[in-house]
Structure formats: structure tokens, C-alpha cells
């Protein structure tokens, strides 16, 4: 039923569902007994039937009965609840460990057992959000790169945050853990069947809180291992390409073309497509002292972010090529026209503190 708790796809989620239904039925029985006694008493002992109210104040037996019975009920509820909670909080002996880091407004996944890590960002078309296109079935629940885990294996999640408090919530797994900056919370799951499962950030983390979905794909162990090997190879080649890029100089045209694409997908949500920002919320880049001033300071702001503001650190989110391109674009778009290009080696020097 749409109004009821879902059963989920893991043993723990099934335990949670069973516990929920057990306590629900206990509450139904209590409600029927208590309200039934009230309504029957009001009907049978109403004034129009000539009932005379009793005149007494205390009854030791009644006091004992209505203290002992609720106590026994609570003990009966506490035993299965404690077993379920203990099982939910036992991430020991995992087969796979994933570091989950929330940031405004995306998730970063790092596989601690493999050389694989990436960001997962909302993939819903902006035209759907602005009511220009028809909203699809998984509106605001689509990402560009979902988390992939194996079926039948225990997966531990280490959950933290880069900025504000987020909450990693996957209803089908019965997992909901806060991502607190400076702290690591643990959760785990073991998915029995392959499939695609969807969740979202369940903590009010800023103006785009609703644009922070979670998608998990559970694969058979063999398919999962093939995926891990493919991702590791892709990231290895990407690092090799970046090393080659350090010895090259990209043209202004190439930087501007790629920089515009990166800006529109990464920066325009806050600073707007015209670079004018949102007054009082996000600063303008058009004619700004950052985009037209010292180039090293500009690189530092984009790479490391600005503490205490919504400006994120993009050093780990974007490649050297994309960082160089978007910074060049910001310094030469909307009439800024500094005429300066930023190369991958310039960005790399700032990252390394040179």
C-alpha cells in the first residue's frame, strides 16, 4: 500500500518492516480495547439511562494493573526492536567499503578497496525543472553516475560531508544516516537481488536540497567486478592524459569552447549563465575582481573554494583540463576580456602549492 512502509530489498529492511507491522498491530489492539471500553462505557452508563456515577478516588489494584500491563507491552516491543537496531548498527566484516561524502549538492563515492572514485550529480534536464519539458517518471531521482554495489555481499558505507549536514537515505535498504562534516557515520547493506534503487538527501542542506538524489545499482558479483575493472582502467587512462596535458598548451578557442560547457553544467546554477550572479546570494563574475584580477588567486578560489561561503572546492571534482578551461572562460567571457589563458600546468602548480 502506498500509505504503508515499504518492505525493501534487504534482510534488514524486511526486519524493519516486520517490526513496524508488529508494533502497528499492537497499537491497533490497544486502540480498539481502550476506545472500545470508552465508547461502551459512555453508551451503557449515560445519564439518559439513569446511571449514577460511582464516587471513589483510588484503587491500588487498578493502579497496579494499568502500570504492569503497559510495562509488559513495552518489554515485548523492546526485545525485537533491540535485535533489529543491533543488527542495523553492525557494519563489521564488510566485503566492500564505500566512502560516501556529501557536498552541496552532490555525492562523492570512493571505493576503499579499489582505485575508483567519482561524483554523482543530478541528471534531470533543467527544462523539466523549469516546466519547459514534460516531467519524466524518475523526475529529480536521476544521476549521471550511480553508485554500483555487488549483490549478496556486505557493503559498508562510511558517510561524511564536505560542508553542511546532509543525510544519505536509501529507503529500499532501510539505511538513513546523517553526513556530518568532520565526522564519519557507518551504515551497511546486503542487497539480495540485482536492480536499480533510488533515494535522496533527507536533510535540509541548502537551496538546492531537492536536487541531490541517490541512485544505487546492484549487480551480480561477476558483473560488479567487471565494472570495477573498467572504472579503474578509465581513471588510470584519465590520469595519464592529464600528465600529457601538463606538457601542452591549449589554444584560447579550445579553452573557451570547453570552458563554456563546463561553466554551464557546473557554475551557471549559482553565478547564472550571464555571469551576473544572484545579488546578495551569489556574487557576479562579470567584471568581478576575482575573474579580472590576479590569475593565481582566481585559480585558488576555483580549486580550493572559499571557506564560510557556498563556493565549493572544485579541485577534486573537475579534471585539470576542465579547470583550466572554465577559469579561462570566466576571465574572457561577458566582456571581462583579460586575454589571458590558463593552462593545465598552471592549475596543477596551484594544487601543489607552487
mmCIF file of C-alpha atoms in Angstrom:
data_model
loop_
_atom_site.group_PDB
_atom_site.id
_atom_site.type_symbol
_atom_site.label_atom_id
_atom_site.label_comp_id
_atom_site.label_asym_id
_atom_site.label_seq_id
_atom_site.Cartn_x
_atom_site.Cartn_y
_atom_site.Cartn_z
ATOM 1 C CA UNK A 1 0.000 0.000 0.000
ATOM 2 C CA UNK A 2 1.224 3.485 -0.826
ATOM 3 C CA UNK A 3 0.346 4.638 2.705
ATOM 4 C CA UNK A 4 2.369 1.930 4.403
ATOM 5 C CA UNK A 5 6.096 1.403 4.947
ATOM 6 C CA UNK A 6 7.752 -0.408 2.033
ATOM 7 C CA UNK A 7 9.307 -3.839 2.568
ATOM 8 C CA UNK A 8 12.628 -3.006 0.893
ATOM 9 C CA UNK A 9 15.065 -5.422 -0.745
ATOM 10 C CA UNK A 10 17.362 -6.458 2.104
ATOM 11 C CA UNK A 11 17.003 -8.722 5.124
ATOM 12 C CA UNK A 12 17.352 -5.729 7.445
ATOM 13 C CA UNK A 13 14.645 -3.782 5.626
ATOM 14 C CA UNK A 14 12.378 -6.831 5.947
ATOM 15 C CA UNK A 15 13.085 -6.960 9.686
ATOM 16 C CA UNK A 16 12.264 -3.272 9.952
ATOM 17 C CA UNK A 17 9.019 -3.823 8.050
ATOM 18 C CA UNK A 18 8.045 -6.788 10.222
ATOM 19 C CA UNK A 19 8.834 -4.818 13.380
ATOM 20 C CA UNK A 20 6.774 -1.913 12.077
ATOM 21 C CA UNK A 21 3.775 -4.147 11.350
ATOM 22 C CA UNK A 22 4.065 -5.926 14.734
ATOM 23 C CA UNK A 23 4.062 -2.651 16.662
ATOM 24 C CA UNK A 24 1.324 -1.283 14.410
ATOM 25 C CA UNK A 25 -0.948 -4.248 15.203
ATOM 26 C CA UNK A 26 -0.193 -3.920 18.927
ATOM 27 C CA UNK A 27 -1.191 -0.260 18.716
ATOM 28 C CA UNK A 28 -4.364 -1.194 16.820
ATOM 29 C CA UNK A 29 -5.331 -3.719 19.515
ATOM 30 C CA UNK A 30 -4.634 -1.204 22.287
ATOM 31 C CA UNK A 31 -6.649 1.432 20.442
ATOM 32 C CA UNK A 32 -9.598 -0.909 19.925
ATOM 33 C CA UNK A 33 -9.580 -2.010 23.573
ATOM 34 C CA UNK A 34 -9.177 1.470 25.065
ATOM 35 C CA UNK A 35 -11.577 3.329 22.791
ATOM 36 C CA UNK A 36 -13.985 0.386 22.778
ATOM 37 C CA UNK A 37 -14.131 0.468 26.580
ATOM 38 C CA UNK A 38 -14.629 4.242 26.498
ATOM 39 C CA UNK A 39 -17.477 4.168 23.953
ATOM 40 C CA UNK A 40 -19.185 1.182 25.571
ATOM 41 C CA UNK A 41 -18.984 2.850 28.986
ATOM 42 C CA UNK A 42 -20.359 6.107 27.615
ATOM 43 C CA UNK A 43 -23.226 4.242 25.925
ATOM 44 C CA UNK A 44 -24.213 1.902 28.751
ATOM 45 C CA UNK A 45 -23.703 4.359 31.580
ATOM 46 C CA UNK A 46 -25.129 7.514 30.068
ATOM 47 C CA UNK A 47 -27.326 9.837 32.110
ATOM 48 C CA UNK A 48 -30.445 9.207 29.984
ATOM 49 C CA UNK A 49 -30.432 5.586 31.163
ATOM 50 C CA UNK A 50 -30.404 6.718 34.772
ATOM 51 C CA UNK A 51 -26.827 5.661 35.511
ATOM 52 C CA UNK A 52 -25.425 7.017 38.752
ATOM 53 C CA UNK A 53 -21.685 7.866 38.804
ATOM 54 C CA UNK A 54 -19.561 5.999 41.321
ATOM 55 C CA UNK A 55 -17.830 8.054 43.966
ATOM 56 C CA UNK A 56 -14.322 6.761 44.660
ATOM 57 C CA UNK A 57 -10.791 8.175 44.428
ATOM 58 C CA UNK A 58 -8.094 5.499 44.464
ATOM 59 C CA UNK A 59 -7.807 1.788 43.757
ATOM 60 C CA UNK A 60 -4.483 0.129 44.402
ATOM 61 C CA UNK A 61 -5.386 -2.875 42.272
ATOM 62 C CA UNK A 62 -6.329 -0.710 39.279
ATOM 63 C CA UNK A 63 -3.126 1.354 39.643
ATOM 64 C CA UNK A 64 -1.032 -1.836 39.658
ATOM 65 C CA UNK A 65 -2.864 -3.306 36.652
ATOM 66 C CA UNK A 66 -2.558 -0.243 34.409
ATOM 67 C CA UNK A 67 1.123 0.089 35.335
ATOM 68 C CA UNK A 68 2.133 -3.548 34.883
ATOM 69 C CA UNK A 69 0.285 -4.175 31.596
ATOM 70 C CA UNK A 70 1.917 -1.238 29.670
ATOM 71 C CA UNK A 71 5.270 -2.240 31.167
ATOM 72 C CA UNK A 72 4.919 -5.774 29.807
ATOM 73 C CA UNK A 73 3.803 -4.442 26.426
ATOM 74 C CA UNK A 74 6.860 -2.179 26.215
ATOM 75 C CA UNK A 75 9.175 -5.060 27.147
ATOM 76 C CA UNK A 76 7.573 -7.172 24.445
ATOM 77 C CA UNK A 77 8.181 -4.408 21.903
ATOM 78 C CA UNK A 78 11.706 -3.612 23.118
ATOM 79 C CA UNK A 79 13.110 -7.122 22.587
ATOM 80 C CA UNK A 80 12.561 -7.404 18.794
ATOM 81 C CA UNK A 81 13.301 -3.682 18.363
ATOM 82 C CA UNK A 82 16.659 -4.046 20.127
ATOM 83 C CA UNK A 83 17.572 -7.060 17.958
ATOM 84 C CA UNK A 84 16.804 -5.114 14.779
ATOM 85 C CA UNK A 85 18.687 -1.996 15.899
ATOM 86 C CA UNK A 86 21.744 -4.029 16.917
ATOM 87 C CA UNK A 87 21.764 -5.718 13.503
ATOM 88 C CA UNK A 88 21.406 -2.366 11.712
ATOM 89 C CA UNK A 89 24.383 -0.936 13.609
ATOM 90 C CA UNK A 90 26.783 -3.820 12.932
ATOM 91 C CA UNK A 91 28.945 -2.919 9.879
ATOM 92 C CA UNK A 92 31.716 -5.359 10.859
ATOM 93 C CA UNK A 93 33.428 -7.702 8.376
ATOM 94 C CA UNK A 94 32.328 -5.992 5.145
ATOM 95 C CA UNK A 95 33.135 -7.319 1.684
ATOM 96 C CA UNK A 96 33.105 -3.820 0.133
ATOM 97 C CA UNK A 97 33.635 -0.422 1.770
ATOM 98 C CA UNK A 98 32.498 2.837 0.159
ATOM 99 C CA UNK A 99 33.279 6.315 1.478
ATOM 100 C CA UNK A 100 30.204 8.489 0.855
ATOM 101 C CA UNK A 101 30.806 12.247 1.035
ATOM 102 C CA UNK A 102 28.004 14.758 0.672
ATOM 103 C CA UNK A 103 28.501 18.291 -0.578
ATOM 104 C CA UNK A 104 26.196 20.989 -1.908
ATOM 105 C CA UNK A 105 24.614 19.427 -3.930
ATOM 106 C CA UNK A 106 26.147 16.153 -4.995
ATOM 107 C CA UNK A 107 27.540 12.896 -3.629
ATOM 108 C CA UNK A 108 31.096 11.607 -3.911
ATOM 109 C CA UNK A 109 31.762 7.873 -3.806
ATOM 110 C CA UNK A 110 35.184 6.385 -3.133
ATOM 111 C CA UNK A 111 35.703 2.635 -3.148
ATOM 112 C CA UNK A 112 38.201 1.996 -0.376
ATOM 113 C CA UNK A 113 39.171 -1.431 -1.752
ATOM 114 C CA UNK A 114 39.790 -0.218 -5.324
ATOM 115 C CA UNK A 115 41.222 2.801 -7.106
ATOM 116 C CA UNK A 116 37.783 4.083 -8.095
ATOM 117 C CA UNK A 117 36.098 7.334 -7.077
ATOM 118 C CA UNK A 118 33.719 9.790 -8.693
ATOM 119 C CA UNK A 119 30.971 12.361 -8.129
ATOM 120 C CA UNK A 120 27.298 11.588 -8.624
ATOM 121 C CA UNK A 121 25.249 14.583 -9.773
ATOM 122 C CA UNK A 122 21.596 15.201 -10.631
ATOM 123 C CA UNK A 123 20.912 14.296 -14.271
ATOM 124 C CA UNK A 124 17.344 15.571 -14.641
ATOM 125 C CA UNK A 125 17.111 18.052 -17.504
ATOM 126 C CA UNK A 126 16.854 21.724 -16.438
ATOM 127 C CA UNK A 127 13.981 22.097 -18.899
ATOM 128 C CA UNK A 128 11.936 19.650 -16.806
ATOM 129 C CA UNK A 129 12.701 21.605 -13.637
ATOM 130 C CA UNK A 130 11.558 24.842 -15.296
ATOM 131 C CA UNK A 131 8.410 23.205 -16.712
ATOM 132 C CA UNK A 132 9.539 23.520 -20.343
ATOM 133 C CA UNK A 133 9.605 19.746 -20.868
ATOM 134 C CA UNK A 134 7.250 17.105 -19.502
ATOM 135 C CA UNK A 135 8.495 15.642 -16.231
ATOM 136 C CA UNK A 136 9.635 12.027 -16.564
ATOM 137 C CA UNK A 137 8.903 9.097 -14.253
ATOM 138 C CA UNK A 138 12.099 9.491 -12.203
ATOM 139 C CA UNK A 139 11.973 13.283 -12.059
ATOM 140 C CA UNK A 140 14.694 14.585 -9.698
ATOM 141 C CA UNK A 141 15.721 10.972 -8.977
ATOM 142 C CA UNK A 142 18.241 10.580 -11.817
ATOM 143 C CA UNK A 143 22.020 10.919 -11.605
ATOM 144 C CA UNK A 144 24.840 10.900 -14.133
ATOM 145 C CA UNK A 145 26.883 8.252 -12.283
ATOM 146 C CA UNK A 146 25.057 5.944 -9.857
ATOM 147 C CA UNK A 147 26.703 4.034 -7.028
ATOM 148 C CA UNK A 148 27.335 0.416 -8.037
ATOM 149 C CA UNK A 149 27.462 -2.387 -5.470
ATOM 150 C CA UNK A 150 27.509 -6.207 -5.633
ATOM 151 C CA UNK A 151 24.565 -8.379 -4.645
ATOM 152 C CA UNK A 152 24.882 -10.940 -1.882
ATOM 153 C CA UNK A 153 27.849 -9.146 -0.294
ATOM 154 C CA UNK A 154 28.033 -6.920 2.772
ATOM 155 C CA UNK A 155 28.660 -3.321 1.754
ATOM 156 C CA UNK A 156 29.759 -0.847 4.423
ATOM 157 C CA UNK A 157 29.149 2.875 3.948
ATOM 158 C CA UNK A 158 31.379 5.455 5.639
ATOM 159 C CA UNK A 159 29.282 8.609 5.490
ATOM 160 C CA UNK A 160 30.585 12.159 5.958
ATOM 161 C CA UNK A 161 30.282 15.667 4.496
ATOM 162 C CA UNK A 162 32.462 18.367 2.993
ATOM 163 C CA UNK A 163 30.335 21.321 4.086
ATOM 164 C CA UNK A 164 26.922 21.196 5.804
ATOM 165 C CA UNK A 165 24.868 18.329 7.247
ATOM 166 C CA UNK A 166 23.397 16.003 4.623
ATOM 167 C CA UNK A 167 21.619 12.673 5.049
ATOM 168 C CA UNK A 168 22.175 9.595 2.860
ATOM 169 C CA UNK A 169 18.763 7.937 2.636
ATOM 170 C CA UNK A 170 18.039 4.759 0.703
ATOM 171 C CA UNK A 171 14.544 3.523 1.696
ATOM 172 C CA UNK A 172 14.859 0.169 -0.074
ATOM 173 C CA UNK A 173 17.891 -0.655 2.115
ATOM 174 C CA UNK A 174 16.442 0.754 5.373
ATOM 175 C CA UNK A 175 19.531 3.000 5.508
ATOM 176 C CA UNK A 176 19.336 6.633 6.583
ATOM 177 C CA UNK A 177 22.464 8.200 8.069
ATOM 178 C CA UNK A 178 23.442 11.820 8.583
ATOM 179 C CA UNK A 179 26.564 13.035 6.779
ATOM 180 C CA UNK A 180 28.197 15.395 9.268
ATOM 181 C CA UNK A 181 31.266 17.496 8.403
ATOM 182 C CA UNK A 182 34.264 16.328 10.425
ATOM 183 C CA UNK A 183 32.612 13.054 11.479
ATOM 184 C CA UNK A 184 32.108 9.624 9.933
ATOM 185 C CA UNK A 185 28.918 7.623 10.438
ATOM 186 C CA UNK A 186 28.680 3.973 9.455
ATOM 187 C CA UNK A 187 25.902 2.003 7.812
ATOM 188 C CA UNK A 188 25.713 -1.203 5.810
ATOM 189 C CA UNK A 189 23.560 -3.222 3.491
ATOM 190 C CA UNK A 190 23.399 -6.570 1.722
ATOM 191 C CA UNK A 191 21.181 -6.462 -1.361
ATOM 192 C CA UNK A 192 19.739 -9.806 -2.392
ATOM 193 C CA UNK A 193 18.549 -9.058 -5.915
ATOM 194 C CA UNK A 194 20.042 -7.020 -8.805
ATOM 195 C CA UNK A 195 18.202 -3.822 -9.558
ATOM 196 C CA UNK A 196 18.124 -0.023 -9.519
ATOM 197 C CA UNK A 197 17.222 1.650 -6.243
ATOM 198 C CA UNK A 198 16.580 5.334 -5.647
ATOM 199 C CA UNK A 199 16.791 7.657 -2.664
ATOM 200 C CA UNK A 200 17.768 11.232 -1.875
ATOM 201 C CA UNK A 201 19.282 13.562 0.678
ATOM 202 C CA UNK A 202 16.896 13.666 3.647
ATOM 203 C CA UNK A 203 18.385 16.708 5.393
ATOM 204 C CA UNK A 204 17.598 20.328 4.504
ATOM 205 C CA UNK A 205 21.083 21.237 3.259
ATOM 206 C CA UNK A 206 20.527 24.425 1.255
ATOM 207 C CA UNK A 207 18.525 25.959 -1.563
ATOM 208 C CA UNK A 208 19.098 23.013 -3.936
ATOM 209 C CA UNK A 209 18.414 20.333 -1.324
ATOM 210 C CA UNK A 210 15.769 18.783 -3.591
ATOM 211 C CA UNK A 211 18.343 18.312 -6.366
ATOM 212 C CA UNK A 212 20.526 15.794 -4.513
ATOM 213 C CA UNK A 213 19.259 12.316 -5.443
ATOM 214 C CA UNK A 214 20.882 8.942 -4.804
ATOM 215 C CA UNK A 215 20.805 6.071 -7.281
ATOM 216 C CA UNK A 216 22.290 2.650 -6.480
ATOM 217 C CA UNK A 217 22.674 -0.159 -8.996
ATOM 218 C CA UNK A 218 23.111 -3.635 -7.540
ATOM 219 C CA UNK A 219 24.925 -6.026 -9.876
ATOM 220 C CA UNK A 220 25.801 -9.689 -9.699
ATOM 221 C CA UNK A 221 29.314 -10.112 -8.221
ATOM 222 C CA UNK A 222 30.897 -11.007 -11.584
ATOM 223 C CA UNK A 223 29.280 -8.028 -13.330
ATOM 224 C CA UNK A 224 30.276 -5.795 -10.434
ATOM 225 C CA UNK A 225 33.921 -6.864 -10.671
ATOM 226 C CA UNK A 226 33.909 -6.215 -14.423
ATOM 227 C CA UNK A 227 32.521 -2.748 -13.753
ATOM 228 C CA UNK A 228 35.191 -2.033 -11.126
ATOM 229 C CA UNK A 229 37.944 -3.118 -13.519
ATOM 230 C CA UNK A 230 36.534 -0.917 -16.281
ATOM 231 C CA UNK A 231 36.292 2.129 -13.998
ATOM 232 C CA UNK A 232 39.805 1.621 -12.661
ATOM 233 C CA UNK A 233 41.144 1.464 -16.223
ATOM 234 C CA UNK A 234 39.201 4.572 -17.251
ATOM 235 C CA UNK A 235 40.547 6.552 -14.305
ATOM 236 C CA UNK A 236 44.086 5.279 -14.932
ATOM 237 C CA UNK A 237 43.929 6.480 -18.544
ATOM 238 C CA UNK A 238 42.466 9.817 -17.437
ATOM 239 C CA UNK A 239 45.421 10.365 -15.110
ATOM 240 C CA UNK A 240 47.825 9.517 -17.936
ATOM 241 C CA UNK A 241 46.088 12.025 -20.223
ATOM 242 C CA UNK A 242 46.361 14.691 -17.537
ATOM 243 C CA UNK A 243 50.081 14.086 -17.272
ATOM 244 C CA UNK A 244 50.410 14.536 -21.047
ATOM 245 C CA UNK A 245 48.318 17.692 -20.827
ATOM 246 C CA UNK A 246 50.808 19.262 -18.422
ATOM 247 C CA UNK A 247 53.330 19.487 -21.248
ATOM 248 C CA UNK A 248 50.867 21.042 -23.686
ATOM 249 C CA UNK A 249 49.324 24.474 -24.241
ATOM 250 C CA UNK A 250 45.684 24.592 -25.334
ATOM 251 C CA UNK A 251 44.546 27.375 -27.633
ATOM 252 C CA UNK A 252 42.241 30.170 -26.497
ATOM 253 C CA UNK A 253 39.490 28.849 -28.788
ATOM 254 C CA UNK A 254 39.705 25.331 -27.395
ATOM 255 C CA UNK A 255 39.758 26.591 -23.803
ATOM 256 C CA UNK A 256 36.788 28.887 -24.331
ATOM 257 C CA UNK A 257 34.705 26.235 -26.102
ATOM 258 C CA UNK A 258 35.274 23.607 -23.425
ATOM 259 C CA UNK A 259 35.126 26.212 -20.639
ATOM 260 C CA UNK A 260 31.668 27.342 -21.676
ATOM 261 C CA UNK A 261 30.358 23.756 -21.478
ATOM 262 C CA UNK A 262 31.917 23.236 -18.053
ATOM 263 C CA UNK A 263 30.605 26.584 -16.798
ATOM 264 C CA UNK A 264 27.040 25.887 -17.924
ATOM 265 C CA UNK A 265 26.982 22.464 -16.283
ATOM 266 C CA UNK A 266 28.878 23.336 -13.092
ATOM 267 C CA UNK A 267 28.802 27.064 -12.322
ATOM 268 C CA UNK A 268 25.751 28.611 -14.002
ATOM 269 C CA UNK A 269 23.286 27.380 -11.349
ATOM 270 C CA UNK A 270 24.793 29.858 -8.869
ATOM 271 C CA UNK A 271 26.556 32.532 -10.936
ATOM 272 C CA UNK A 272 23.964 32.417 -13.750
ATOM 273 C CA UNK A 273 24.623 31.881 -17.448
ATOM 274 C CA UNK A 274 25.322 35.590 -17.993
ATOM 275 C CA UNK A 275 27.854 35.733 -15.165
ATOM 276 C CA UNK A 276 25.804 38.280 -13.206
ATOM 277 C CA UNK A 277 25.097 36.018 -10.241
ATOM 278 C CA UNK A 278 22.238 36.496 -7.785
ATOM 279 C CA UNK A 279 22.611 39.793 -5.865
ATOM 280 C CA UNK A 280 23.051 39.193 -2.152
ATOM 281 C CA UNK A 281 23.358 35.418 -2.613
ATOM 282 C CA UNK A 282 25.943 34.539 -5.256
ATOM 283 C CA UNK A 283 28.457 37.133 -6.472
ATOM 284 C CA UNK A 284 28.723 38.138 -10.107
ATOM 285 C CA UNK A 285 31.716 37.019 -12.157
ATOM 286 C CA UNK A 286 31.146 39.666 -14.794
ATOM 287 C CA UNK A 287 33.596 42.500 -14.063
ATOM 288 C CA UNK A 288 34.427 40.886 -10.726
ATOM 289 C CA UNK A 289 37.821 41.463 -9.057
ATOM 290 C CA UNK A 290 38.345 37.683 -8.903
ATOM 291 C CA UNK A 291 37.723 36.990 -12.604
ATOM 292 C CA UNK A 292 39.673 40.017 -13.791
ATOM 293 C CA UNK A 293 42.354 40.198 -11.090
ATOM 294 C CA UNK A 294 45.315 38.054 -10.132
ATOM 295 C CA UNK A 295 45.118 34.793 -12.061
ATOM 296 C CA UNK A 296 46.661 32.665 -9.279
ATOM 297 C CA UNK A 297 44.066 33.921 -6.826
ATOM 298 C CA UNK A 298 41.322 33.067 -9.309
ATOM 299 C CA UNK A 299 42.704 29.535 -9.724
ATOM 300 C CA UNK A 300 42.973 29.144 -5.949
ATOM 301 C CA UNK A 301 39.324 30.148 -5.454
ATOM 302 C CA UNK A 302 38.078 27.623 -8.017
ATOM 303 C CA UNK A 303 40.396 24.820 -6.890
ATOM 304 C CA UNK A 304 40.115 25.217 -3.110
ATOM 305 C CA UNK A 305 36.804 27.064 -2.726
ATOM 306 C CA UNK A 306 36.131 29.834 -0.218
ATOM 307 C CA UNK A 307 35.683 28.824 3.424
ATOM 308 C CA UNK A 308 32.469 30.018 5.037
ATOM 309 C CA UNK A 309 30.676 30.515 1.711
ATOM 310 C CA UNK A 310 28.766 28.370 -0.774
ATOM 311 C CA UNK A 311 31.787 28.389 -3.093
ATOM 312 C CA UNK A 312 32.877 24.771 -3.283
ATOM 313 C CA UNK A 313 36.340 23.376 -3.947
ATOM 314 C CA UNK A 314 36.347 22.018 -7.489
ATOM 315 C CA UNK A 315 39.919 20.723 -7.432
ATOM 316 C CA UNK A 316 38.756 17.122 -6.986
ATOM 317 C CA UNK A 317 35.544 17.460 -8.948
ATOM 318 C CA UNK A 318 36.963 18.594 -12.292
ATOM 319 C CA UNK A 319 39.909 17.478 -14.387
ATOM 320 C CA UNK A 320 42.907 19.758 -14.966
ATOM 321 C CA UNK A 321 41.644 20.382 -18.491
ATOM 322 C CA UNK A 322 38.174 21.378 -17.289
ATOM 323 C CA UNK A 323 39.570 23.567 -14.506
ATOM 324 C CA UNK A 324 41.890 25.388 -16.905
ATOM 325 C CA UNK A 325 39.079 25.778 -19.437
ATOM 326 C CA UNK A 326 36.445 27.141 -17.077
ATOM 327 C CA UNK A 327 38.841 29.606 -15.448
ATOM 328 C CA UNK A 328 39.927 30.846 -18.883
ATOM 329 C CA UNK A 329 36.270 31.166 -19.848
ATOM 330 C CA UNK A 330 35.420 33.181 -16.740
ATOM 331 C CA UNK A 331 38.331 35.536 -17.398
ATOM 332 C CA UNK A 332 37.310 36.192 -21.001
ATOM 333 C CA UNK A 333 33.509 35.974 -21.115
ATOM 334 C CA UNK A 334 30.801 38.653 -20.607
ATOM 335 C CA UNK A 335 33.221 41.445 -21.524
ATOM 336 C CA UNK A 336 35.893 40.525 -18.961
ATOM 337 C CA UNK A 337 38.349 40.123 -21.879
ATOM 338 C CA UNK A 338 41.586 39.757 -19.932
ATOM 339 C CA UNK A 339 43.128 37.976 -22.912
ATOM 340 C CA UNK A 340 44.787 35.510 -20.532
ATOM 341 C CA UNK A 341 44.716 31.759 -20.914
ATOM 342 C CA UNK A 342 45.056 29.323 -18.027
ATOM 343 C CA UNK A 343 46.756 26.031 -18.816
ATOM 344 C CA UNK A 344 46.616 22.696 -17.012
ATOM 345 C CA UNK A 345 50.151 23.193 -15.708
ATOM 346 C CA UNK A 346 49.097 26.497 -14.097
ATOM 347 C CA UNK A 347 46.259 24.781 -12.244
ATOM 348 C CA UNK A 348 48.487 21.881 -11.255
ATOM 349 C CA UNK A 349 51.045 24.314 -9.784
ATOM 350 C CA UNK A 350 48.372 25.891 -7.543
ATOM 351 C CA UNK A 351 47.100 22.454 -6.458
ATOM 352 C CA UNK A 352 50.624 21.502 -5.431
ATOM 353 C CA UNK A 353 51.162 24.848 -3.690
ATOM 354 C CA UNK A 354 53.881 26.003 -6.074
#
